[in-house]
Coordinates of C-alpha atoms in Angstrom, one line a residue:
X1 CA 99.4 125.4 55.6
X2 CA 101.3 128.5 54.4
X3 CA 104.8 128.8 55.3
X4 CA 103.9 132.2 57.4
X5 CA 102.0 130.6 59.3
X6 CA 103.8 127.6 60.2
X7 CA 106.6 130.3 61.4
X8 CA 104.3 132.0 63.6
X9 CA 102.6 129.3 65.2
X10 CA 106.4 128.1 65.9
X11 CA 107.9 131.6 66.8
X12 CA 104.5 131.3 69.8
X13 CA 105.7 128.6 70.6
X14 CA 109.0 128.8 71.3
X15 CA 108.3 132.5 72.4
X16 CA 104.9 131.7 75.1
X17 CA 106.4 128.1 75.8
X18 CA 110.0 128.0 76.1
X19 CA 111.0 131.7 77.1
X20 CA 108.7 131.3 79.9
X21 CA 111.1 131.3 82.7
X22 CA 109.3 128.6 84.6
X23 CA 108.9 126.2 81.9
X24 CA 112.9 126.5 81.3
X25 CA 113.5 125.2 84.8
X26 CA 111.4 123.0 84.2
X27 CA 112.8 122.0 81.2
X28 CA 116.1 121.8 83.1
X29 CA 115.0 119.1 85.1
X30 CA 113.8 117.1 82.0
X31 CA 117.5 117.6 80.3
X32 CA 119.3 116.4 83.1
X33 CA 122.1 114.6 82.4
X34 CA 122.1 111.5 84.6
X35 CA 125.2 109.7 85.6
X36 CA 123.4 106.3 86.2
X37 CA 121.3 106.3 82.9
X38 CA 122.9 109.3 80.8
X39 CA 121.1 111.9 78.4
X40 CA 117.7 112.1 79.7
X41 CA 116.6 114.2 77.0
X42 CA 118.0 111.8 74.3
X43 CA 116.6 108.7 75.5
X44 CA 113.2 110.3 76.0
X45 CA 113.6 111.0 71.7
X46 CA 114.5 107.7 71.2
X47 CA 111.8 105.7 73.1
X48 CA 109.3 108.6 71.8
X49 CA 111.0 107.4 68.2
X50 CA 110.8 103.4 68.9
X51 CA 107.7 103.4 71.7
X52 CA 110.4 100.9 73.5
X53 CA 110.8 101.3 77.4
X54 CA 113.7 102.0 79.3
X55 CA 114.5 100.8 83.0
X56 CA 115.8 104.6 84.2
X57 CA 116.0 106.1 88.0
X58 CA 112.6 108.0 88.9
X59 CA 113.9 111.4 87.4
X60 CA 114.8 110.3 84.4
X61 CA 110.9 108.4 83.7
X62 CA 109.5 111.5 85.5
X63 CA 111.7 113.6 82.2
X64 CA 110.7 111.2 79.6
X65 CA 106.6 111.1 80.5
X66 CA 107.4 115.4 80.5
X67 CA 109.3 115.4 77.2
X68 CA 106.9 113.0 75.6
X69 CA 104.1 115.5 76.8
X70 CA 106.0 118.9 75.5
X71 CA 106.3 116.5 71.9
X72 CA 102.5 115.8 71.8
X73 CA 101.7 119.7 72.2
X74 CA 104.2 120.8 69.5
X75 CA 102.9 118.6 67.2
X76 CA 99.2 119.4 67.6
X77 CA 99.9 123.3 67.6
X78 CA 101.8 122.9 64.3
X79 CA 100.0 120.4 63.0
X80 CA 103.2 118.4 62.2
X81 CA 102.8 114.6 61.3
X82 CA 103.9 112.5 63.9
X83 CA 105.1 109.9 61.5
X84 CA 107.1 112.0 60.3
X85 CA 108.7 113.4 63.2
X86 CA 109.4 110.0 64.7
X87 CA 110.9 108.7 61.7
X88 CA 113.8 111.5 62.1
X89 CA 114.3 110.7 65.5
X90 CA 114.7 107.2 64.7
X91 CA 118.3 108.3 63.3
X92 CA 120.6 108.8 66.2
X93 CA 121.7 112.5 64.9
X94 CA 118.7 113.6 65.4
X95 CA 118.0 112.4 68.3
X96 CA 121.3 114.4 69.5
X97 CA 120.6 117.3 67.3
X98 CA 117.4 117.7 69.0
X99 CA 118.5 117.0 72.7
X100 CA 121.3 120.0 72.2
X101 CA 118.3 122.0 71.2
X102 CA 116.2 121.3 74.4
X103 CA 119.1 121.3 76.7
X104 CA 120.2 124.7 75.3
X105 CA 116.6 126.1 75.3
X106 CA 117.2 125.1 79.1
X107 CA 120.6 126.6 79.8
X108 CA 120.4 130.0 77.5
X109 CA 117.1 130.3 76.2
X110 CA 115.2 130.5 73.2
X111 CA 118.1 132.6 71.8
X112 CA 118.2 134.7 68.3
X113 CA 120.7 133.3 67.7
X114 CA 120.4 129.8 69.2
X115 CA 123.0 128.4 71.2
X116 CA 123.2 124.5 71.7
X117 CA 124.5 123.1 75.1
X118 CA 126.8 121.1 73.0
X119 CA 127.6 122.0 69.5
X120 CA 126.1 120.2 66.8
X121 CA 128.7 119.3 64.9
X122 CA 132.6 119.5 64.7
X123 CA 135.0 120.3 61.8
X124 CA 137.9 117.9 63.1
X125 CA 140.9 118.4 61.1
X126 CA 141.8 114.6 61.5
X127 CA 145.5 115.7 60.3
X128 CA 148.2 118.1 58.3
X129 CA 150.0 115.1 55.6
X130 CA 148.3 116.4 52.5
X131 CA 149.3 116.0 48.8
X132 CA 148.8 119.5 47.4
X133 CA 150.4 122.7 48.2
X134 CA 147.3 124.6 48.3
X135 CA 148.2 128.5 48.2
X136 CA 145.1 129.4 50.8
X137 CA 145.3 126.8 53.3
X138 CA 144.8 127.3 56.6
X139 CA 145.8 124.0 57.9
X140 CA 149.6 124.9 56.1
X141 CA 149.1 121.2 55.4
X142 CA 151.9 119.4 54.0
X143 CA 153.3 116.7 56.3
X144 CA 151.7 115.4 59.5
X145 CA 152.7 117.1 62.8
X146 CA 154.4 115.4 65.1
X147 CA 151.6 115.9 68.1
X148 CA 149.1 114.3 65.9
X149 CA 146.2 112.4 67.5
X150 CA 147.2 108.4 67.2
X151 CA 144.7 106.0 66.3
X152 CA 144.2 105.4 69.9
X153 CA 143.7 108.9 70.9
X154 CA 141.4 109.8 68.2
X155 CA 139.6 107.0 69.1
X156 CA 139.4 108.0 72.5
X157 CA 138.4 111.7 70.9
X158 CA 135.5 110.0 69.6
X159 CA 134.4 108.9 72.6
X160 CA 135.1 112.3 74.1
X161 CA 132.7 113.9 71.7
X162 CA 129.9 111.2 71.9
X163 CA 129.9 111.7 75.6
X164 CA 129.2 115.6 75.2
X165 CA 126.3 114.6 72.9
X166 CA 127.8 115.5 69.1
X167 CA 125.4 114.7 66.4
X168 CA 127.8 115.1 63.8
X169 CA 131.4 115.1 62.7
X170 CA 132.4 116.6 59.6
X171 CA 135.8 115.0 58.8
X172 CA 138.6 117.4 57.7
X173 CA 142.3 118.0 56.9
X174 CA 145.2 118.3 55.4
X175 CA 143.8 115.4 53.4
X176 CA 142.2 112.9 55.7
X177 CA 142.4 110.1 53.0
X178 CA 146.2 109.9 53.6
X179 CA 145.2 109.1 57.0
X180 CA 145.5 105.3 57.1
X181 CA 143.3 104.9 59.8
X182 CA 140.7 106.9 58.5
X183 CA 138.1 104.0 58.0
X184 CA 138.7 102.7 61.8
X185 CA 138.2 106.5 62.8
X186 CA 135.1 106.5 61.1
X187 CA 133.6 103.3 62.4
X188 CA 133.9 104.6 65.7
X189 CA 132.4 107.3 64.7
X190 CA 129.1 105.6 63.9
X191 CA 129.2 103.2 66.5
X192 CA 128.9 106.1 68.7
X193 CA 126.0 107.2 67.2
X194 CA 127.3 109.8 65.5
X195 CA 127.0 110.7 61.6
X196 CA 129.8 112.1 59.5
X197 CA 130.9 113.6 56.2
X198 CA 134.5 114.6 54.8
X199 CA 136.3 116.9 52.7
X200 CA 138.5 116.2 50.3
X201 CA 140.4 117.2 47.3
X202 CA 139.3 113.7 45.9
X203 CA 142.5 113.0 44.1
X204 CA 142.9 109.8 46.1
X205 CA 138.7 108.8 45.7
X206 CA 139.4 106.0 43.9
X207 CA 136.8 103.5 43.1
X208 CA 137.0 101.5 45.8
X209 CA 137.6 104.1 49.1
X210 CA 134.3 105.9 47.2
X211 CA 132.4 102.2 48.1
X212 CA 134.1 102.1 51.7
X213 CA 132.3 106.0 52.6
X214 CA 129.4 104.9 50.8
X215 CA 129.4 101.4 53.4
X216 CA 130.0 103.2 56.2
X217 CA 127.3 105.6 56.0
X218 CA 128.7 109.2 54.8
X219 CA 126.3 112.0 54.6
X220 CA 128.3 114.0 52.3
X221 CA 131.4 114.4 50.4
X222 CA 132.5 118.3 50.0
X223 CA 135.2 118.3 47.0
X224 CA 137.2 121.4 46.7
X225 CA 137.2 122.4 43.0
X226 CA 138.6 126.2 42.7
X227 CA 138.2 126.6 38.8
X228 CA 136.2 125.6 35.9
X229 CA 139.7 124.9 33.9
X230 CA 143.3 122.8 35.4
X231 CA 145.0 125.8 34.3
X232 CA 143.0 128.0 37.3
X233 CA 142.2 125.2 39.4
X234 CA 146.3 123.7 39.4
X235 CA 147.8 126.9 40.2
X236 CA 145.8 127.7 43.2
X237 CA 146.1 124.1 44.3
X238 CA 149.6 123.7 43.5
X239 CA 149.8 120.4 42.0
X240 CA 148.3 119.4 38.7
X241 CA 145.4 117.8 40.1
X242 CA 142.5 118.9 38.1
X243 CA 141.4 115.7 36.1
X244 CA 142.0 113.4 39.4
X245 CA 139.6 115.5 41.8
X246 CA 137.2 115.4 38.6
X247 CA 137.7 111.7 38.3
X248 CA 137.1 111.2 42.3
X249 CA 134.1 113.3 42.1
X250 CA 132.8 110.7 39.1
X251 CA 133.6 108.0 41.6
X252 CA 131.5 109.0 44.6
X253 CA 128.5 110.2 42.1
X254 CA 129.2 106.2 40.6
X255 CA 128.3 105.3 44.1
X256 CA 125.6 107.5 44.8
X257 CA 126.8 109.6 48.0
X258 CA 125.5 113.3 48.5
X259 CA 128.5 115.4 46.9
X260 CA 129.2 118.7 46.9
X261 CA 131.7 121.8 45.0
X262 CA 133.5 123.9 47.2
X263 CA 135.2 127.0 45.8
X264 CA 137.3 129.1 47.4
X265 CA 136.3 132.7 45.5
X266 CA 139.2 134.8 45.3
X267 CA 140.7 137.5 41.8
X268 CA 141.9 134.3 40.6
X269 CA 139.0 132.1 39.8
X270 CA 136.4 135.3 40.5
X271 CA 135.1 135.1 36.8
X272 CA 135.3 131.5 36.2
X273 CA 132.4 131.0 39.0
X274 CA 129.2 130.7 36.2
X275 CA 131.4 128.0 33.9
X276 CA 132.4 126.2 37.6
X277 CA 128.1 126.8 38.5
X278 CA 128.0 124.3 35.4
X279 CA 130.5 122.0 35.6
X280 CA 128.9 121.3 39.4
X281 CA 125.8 120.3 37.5
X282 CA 127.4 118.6 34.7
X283 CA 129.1 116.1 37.2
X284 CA 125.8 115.9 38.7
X285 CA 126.7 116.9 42.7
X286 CA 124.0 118.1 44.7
X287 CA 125.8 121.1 46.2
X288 CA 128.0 124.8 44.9
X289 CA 129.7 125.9 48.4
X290 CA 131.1 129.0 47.8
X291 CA 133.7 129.6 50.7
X292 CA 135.0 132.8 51.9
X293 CA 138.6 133.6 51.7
X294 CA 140.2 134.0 54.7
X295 CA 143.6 135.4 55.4
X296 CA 145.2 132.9 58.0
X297 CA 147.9 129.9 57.5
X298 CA 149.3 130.0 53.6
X299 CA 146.1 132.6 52.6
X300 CA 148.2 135.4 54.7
X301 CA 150.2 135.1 51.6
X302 CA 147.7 136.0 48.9
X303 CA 146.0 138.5 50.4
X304 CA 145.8 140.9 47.8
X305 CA 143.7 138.4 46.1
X306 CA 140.7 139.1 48.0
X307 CA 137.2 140.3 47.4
X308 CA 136.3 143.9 47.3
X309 CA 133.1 144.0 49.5
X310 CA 131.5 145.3 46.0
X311 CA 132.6 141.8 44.4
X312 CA 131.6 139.6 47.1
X313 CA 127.9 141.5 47.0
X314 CA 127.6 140.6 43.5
X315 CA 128.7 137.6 43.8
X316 CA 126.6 136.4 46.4
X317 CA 123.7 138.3 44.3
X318 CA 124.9 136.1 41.4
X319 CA 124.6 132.6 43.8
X320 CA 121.5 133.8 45.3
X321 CA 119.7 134.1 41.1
X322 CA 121.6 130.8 40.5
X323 CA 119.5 128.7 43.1
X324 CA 116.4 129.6 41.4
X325 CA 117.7 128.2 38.1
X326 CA 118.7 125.1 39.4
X327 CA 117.8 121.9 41.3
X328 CA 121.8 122.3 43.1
X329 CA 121.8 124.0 46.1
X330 CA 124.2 126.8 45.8
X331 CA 125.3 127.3 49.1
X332 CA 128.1 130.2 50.8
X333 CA 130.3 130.3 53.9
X334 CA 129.5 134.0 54.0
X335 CA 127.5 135.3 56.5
X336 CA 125.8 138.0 54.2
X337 CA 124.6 135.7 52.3
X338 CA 121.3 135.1 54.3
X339 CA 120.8 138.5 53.9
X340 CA 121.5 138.5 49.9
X341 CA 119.3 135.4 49.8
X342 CA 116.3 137.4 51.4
X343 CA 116.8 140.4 49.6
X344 CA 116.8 138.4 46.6
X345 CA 113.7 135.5 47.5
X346 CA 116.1 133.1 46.5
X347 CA 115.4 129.4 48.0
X348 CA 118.6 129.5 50.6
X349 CA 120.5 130.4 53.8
X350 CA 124.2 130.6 54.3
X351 CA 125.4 127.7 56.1
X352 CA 122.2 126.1 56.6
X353 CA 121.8 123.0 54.8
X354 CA 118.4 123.6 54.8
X355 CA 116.3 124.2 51.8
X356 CA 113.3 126.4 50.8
X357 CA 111.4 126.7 48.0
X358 CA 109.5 129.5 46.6
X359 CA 108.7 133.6 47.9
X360 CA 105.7 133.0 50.0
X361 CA 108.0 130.3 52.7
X362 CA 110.3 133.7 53.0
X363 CA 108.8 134.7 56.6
X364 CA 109.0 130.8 57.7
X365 CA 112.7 131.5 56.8
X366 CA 113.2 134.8 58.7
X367 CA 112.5 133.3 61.7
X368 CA 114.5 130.0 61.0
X369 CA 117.1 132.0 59.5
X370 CA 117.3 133.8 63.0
X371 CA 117.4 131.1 65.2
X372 CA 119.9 129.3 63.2
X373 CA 122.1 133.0 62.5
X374 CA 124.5 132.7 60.0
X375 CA 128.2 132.1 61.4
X376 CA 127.3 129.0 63.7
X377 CA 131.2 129.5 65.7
X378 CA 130.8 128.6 69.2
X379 CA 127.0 128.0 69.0
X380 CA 126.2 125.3 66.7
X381 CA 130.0 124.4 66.3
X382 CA 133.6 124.5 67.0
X383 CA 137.0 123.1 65.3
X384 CA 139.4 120.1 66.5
X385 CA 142.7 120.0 65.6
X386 CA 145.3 117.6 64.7
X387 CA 146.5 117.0 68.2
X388 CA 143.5 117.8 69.4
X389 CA 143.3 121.1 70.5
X390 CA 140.2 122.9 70.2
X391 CA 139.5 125.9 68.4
X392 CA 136.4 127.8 68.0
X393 CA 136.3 127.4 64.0
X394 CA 139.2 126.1 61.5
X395 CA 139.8 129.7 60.4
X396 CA 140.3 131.0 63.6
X397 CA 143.7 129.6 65.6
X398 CA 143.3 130.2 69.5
X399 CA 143.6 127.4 71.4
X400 CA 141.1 126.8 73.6
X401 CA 142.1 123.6 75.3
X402 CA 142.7 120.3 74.2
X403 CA 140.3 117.7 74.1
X404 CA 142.8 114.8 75.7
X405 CA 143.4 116.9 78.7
X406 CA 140.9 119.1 78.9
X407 CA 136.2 118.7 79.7
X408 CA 135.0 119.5 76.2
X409 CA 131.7 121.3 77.5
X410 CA 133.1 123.2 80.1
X411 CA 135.0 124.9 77.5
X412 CA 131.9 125.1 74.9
X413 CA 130.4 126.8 78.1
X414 CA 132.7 129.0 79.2
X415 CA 135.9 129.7 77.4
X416 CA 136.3 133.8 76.2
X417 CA 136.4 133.3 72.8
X418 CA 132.6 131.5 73.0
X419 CA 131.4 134.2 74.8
X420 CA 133.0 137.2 72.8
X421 CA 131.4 135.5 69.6
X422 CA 128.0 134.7 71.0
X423 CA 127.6 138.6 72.3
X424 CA 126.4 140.2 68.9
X425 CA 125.7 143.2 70.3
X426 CA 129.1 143.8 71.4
X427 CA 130.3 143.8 67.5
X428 CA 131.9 146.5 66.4
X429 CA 131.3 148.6 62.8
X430 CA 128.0 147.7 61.4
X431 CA 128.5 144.0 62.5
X432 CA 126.7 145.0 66.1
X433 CA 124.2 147.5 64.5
X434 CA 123.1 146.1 61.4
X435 CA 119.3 145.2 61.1
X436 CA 120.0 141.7 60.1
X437 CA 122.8 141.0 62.7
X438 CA 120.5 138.3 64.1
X439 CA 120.6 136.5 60.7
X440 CA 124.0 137.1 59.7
X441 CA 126.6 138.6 62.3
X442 CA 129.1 138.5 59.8
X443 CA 132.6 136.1 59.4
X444 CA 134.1 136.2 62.8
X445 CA 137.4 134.4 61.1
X446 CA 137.8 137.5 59.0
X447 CA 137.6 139.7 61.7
X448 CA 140.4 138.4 63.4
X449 CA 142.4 137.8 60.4
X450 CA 142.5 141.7 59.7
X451 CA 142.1 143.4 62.8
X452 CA 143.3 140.3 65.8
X453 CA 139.5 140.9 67.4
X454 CA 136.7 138.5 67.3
X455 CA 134.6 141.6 67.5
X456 CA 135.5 143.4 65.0
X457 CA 133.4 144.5 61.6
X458 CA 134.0 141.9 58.9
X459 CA 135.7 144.0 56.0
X460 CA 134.0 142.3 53.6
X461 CA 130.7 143.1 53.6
X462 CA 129.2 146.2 51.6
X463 CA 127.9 147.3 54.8
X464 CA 131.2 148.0 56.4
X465 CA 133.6 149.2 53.4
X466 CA 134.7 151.7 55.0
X467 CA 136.8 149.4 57.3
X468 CA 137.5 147.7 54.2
X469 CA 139.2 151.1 53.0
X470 CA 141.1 151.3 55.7
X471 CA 142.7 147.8 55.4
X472 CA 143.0 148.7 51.1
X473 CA 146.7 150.4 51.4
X474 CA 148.2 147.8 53.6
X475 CA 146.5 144.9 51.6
X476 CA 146.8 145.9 48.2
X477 CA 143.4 145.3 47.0
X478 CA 141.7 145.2 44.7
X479 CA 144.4 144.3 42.7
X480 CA 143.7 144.5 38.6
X481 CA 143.0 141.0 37.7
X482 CA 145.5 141.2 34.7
X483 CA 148.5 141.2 36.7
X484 CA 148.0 138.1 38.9
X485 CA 150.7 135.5 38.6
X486 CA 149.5 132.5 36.8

């Protein structure tokens, strides 16, 4: 079956079925959230998953036998293997990916683009101690803070984000293996169900905490790597660091665990991104993340270092030709880069995690790449802080609440900074006019960072360089390349 038509049996679907006013209320009632036997919609996955029975109230059997039913149709109007499908919900995270789905279908509506009722995943910045004296962080990482979540807490932060029905918690910093706790945090975390993955800047991967992630289940390992050569990466990282971060990246490839690149593009390192392209598949990792720069934390510092809009639109041009030369996926933080990628039938989305291959699955991923939407802040995820607070996206500091005090959904639900975000048509500059807003919507964090508003135009898209212009006498950019500070 043709990737077109896959997409529009499912766009129908999801369109005829699932818009329908009536079948969301109904739908409602299936994802109930029961305080006798839990997430109705979850255990209706996992027993469709298993074919194992559940003692639950009347509702929640009444939900199940309904959710089984809605299953059944999908699969015969898409002519999806049911094999298939149950051996994904077998895992736990998709069982919790796919219950945020249904419940958000329920509460907001087939939306372009989705919202979950709880976010997929979280970016938990599990603490500030770190080792380098990275010039861009955000986290201004150096020692931990003195509000930090203790073991107890975390774990109890865990529990927390189980509860609100979390698939998935990608494990940040600072530099979380200083974090002596880590691997108890972690068990927790899958104990709940839950999966996870962590950044790192790998100097401390030795041998043997590369086994313990690869014991305790970790999906993937994102490396930060921000040059081809020490000289590049050192300076912007602080420390001379290069050839341990190579050497940690050898030790989780030694272990087979999914690994990733990440570079943070900026004047410095701009050039050195084909040579960095294949030094990512010289080490053999799975995965180029190109991250945007944004000006917040230590990165207010080194602002004239930015992208033009110009360079980035290259750039992402350049990734976008890369992933059809390659077995890696090459993946971006930027927003435009959906759009780049279509423009370009290359064989990715921004952000996604999700691969395609070849021009004729491009309409399947129009619609995928509009449900999903680029920037996934305050739909498919939100940050966590040190001491807990919770922020809409590690780039973006205001507080929302704090998840030891404070109901984690009711703020996913209803705190300003979610619904300024989510209301695309409110953007301002192209951002809430463009014809691929739907798909891209453009980097909230740098919106803020330059102009305070959530709603403002990113700058640094080609599509708004005008704003861009108006930011260039302030900012000093573009800056010629020869003059940067080594």
């Amino acid at each position: 079956m043709s990737g077109e038509y896959e997409s529009k049996l499912m766009a129908d679907f999801i369109e005829k079925w699932l818009g329908n006013p009536i079948f969301r209320k109904s739908l409602k009632l299936m994802t109930r959230r029961c305080p006798v036997d839990g997430r109705c919609a979850e255990n209706a996955l996992e027993m469709y998953a298993t074919k194992t029975h559940k003692e639950m109230c009347i509702k929640c059997n009444l939900a199940t036998f309904a959710i089984h039913k809605i299953l059944d149709r999908v699969l015969k109007q898409t002519n999806l293997e049911k094999s298939n499908i149950k051996d994904h919900l077998s895992n736990s995270m998709w069982r919790k990916g796919l219950a945020s789905v249904l419940e958000g279908i329920a509460e907001y509506g087939p939306r372009k683009p989705f919202t979950a009722y709880a976010p997929f995943l979280i970016v938990w910045n599990i603490t500030r101690a770190c080792n380098l004296k990275c010039k861009h962080c955000y986290e201004v990482a150096a020692k931990p803070g003195p509000d930090e979540l203790n073991t107890q807490q975390a774990l109890d932060a865990v529990d927390k984000l189980a509860e609100a029905g979390l698939a998935y918690i990608a494990i940040s910093g600072g530099e979380p293996l200083v974090r002596k706790d880590l691997f108890k945090i972690i068990r927790h975390i899958t104990d709940r169900g839950m999966a996870f993955s962590i950044a790192s800047n790998a100097t401390l991967m030795t041998k043997e905490n590369a086994k313990k992630l690869k014991k305790y289940g970790c999906l993937f390992v994102q490396i930060s790597v921000d040059g081809a050569t020490a000289e590049t990466h050192n300076w912007f990282r602080g420390v001379n660091a290069f050839e341990r971060t190579i050497q940690g990246i050898k030790n989780l490839v030694e272990e087979d665990i999914s690994v990733g690149i990440s570079a943070t593009v900026t004047h410095h390192n701009l050039q050195e991104i084909p040579k960095l392209l294949d030094l990512a598949e010289k080490l053999g990792v799975g995965t180029f993340m190109h991250y945007n720069f944004i000006p917040t934390g230590r990165g207010t510092g080194i602002t004239d270092l930015d992208l033009t809009p110009d360079e980035r639109q290259k750039l992402l041009e350049t990734l976008a030709n890369r992933t059809k030369k390659t077995k890696m996926r090459v993946l971006s933080t930027a927003p435009q880069y959906s759009r780049v990628c279509m423009e370009q039938e290359a064989a990715t989305l921004a952000m996604t995690h999700f691969d395609y291959a070849g021009s004729e699955m491009m309409n399947s991923v129009r619609f995928l790449a509009e449900f999903i939407g680029g920037c996934g802040s305050g739909r498919l995820y939100c940050a966590l802080e040190p001491n807990g607070d919770i922020e809409p996206c590690v780039f973006i500091p205001i507080k929302l609440g704090n998840i030891k005090t404070d109901d984690f959904l009711d703020i996913w639900h209803h705190a300003d900074a979610f619904q300024k975000i989510r209301a695309r048509d409110e953007f301002k500059g192209n951002c809430g006019k463009c014809d691929h807003r739907n798909v891209c919507g453009g980097c909230r964090a740098r919106a803020y960072a330059y102009f305070g508003d959530l709603q403002a135009p990113d700058p640094g898209c080609i599509r708004n360089k005008e704003y861009f212009e108006q930011l260039k006498q302030k900012l000093k950019v573009p800056i010629d390349r020869s003059k940067v500070k080594r």
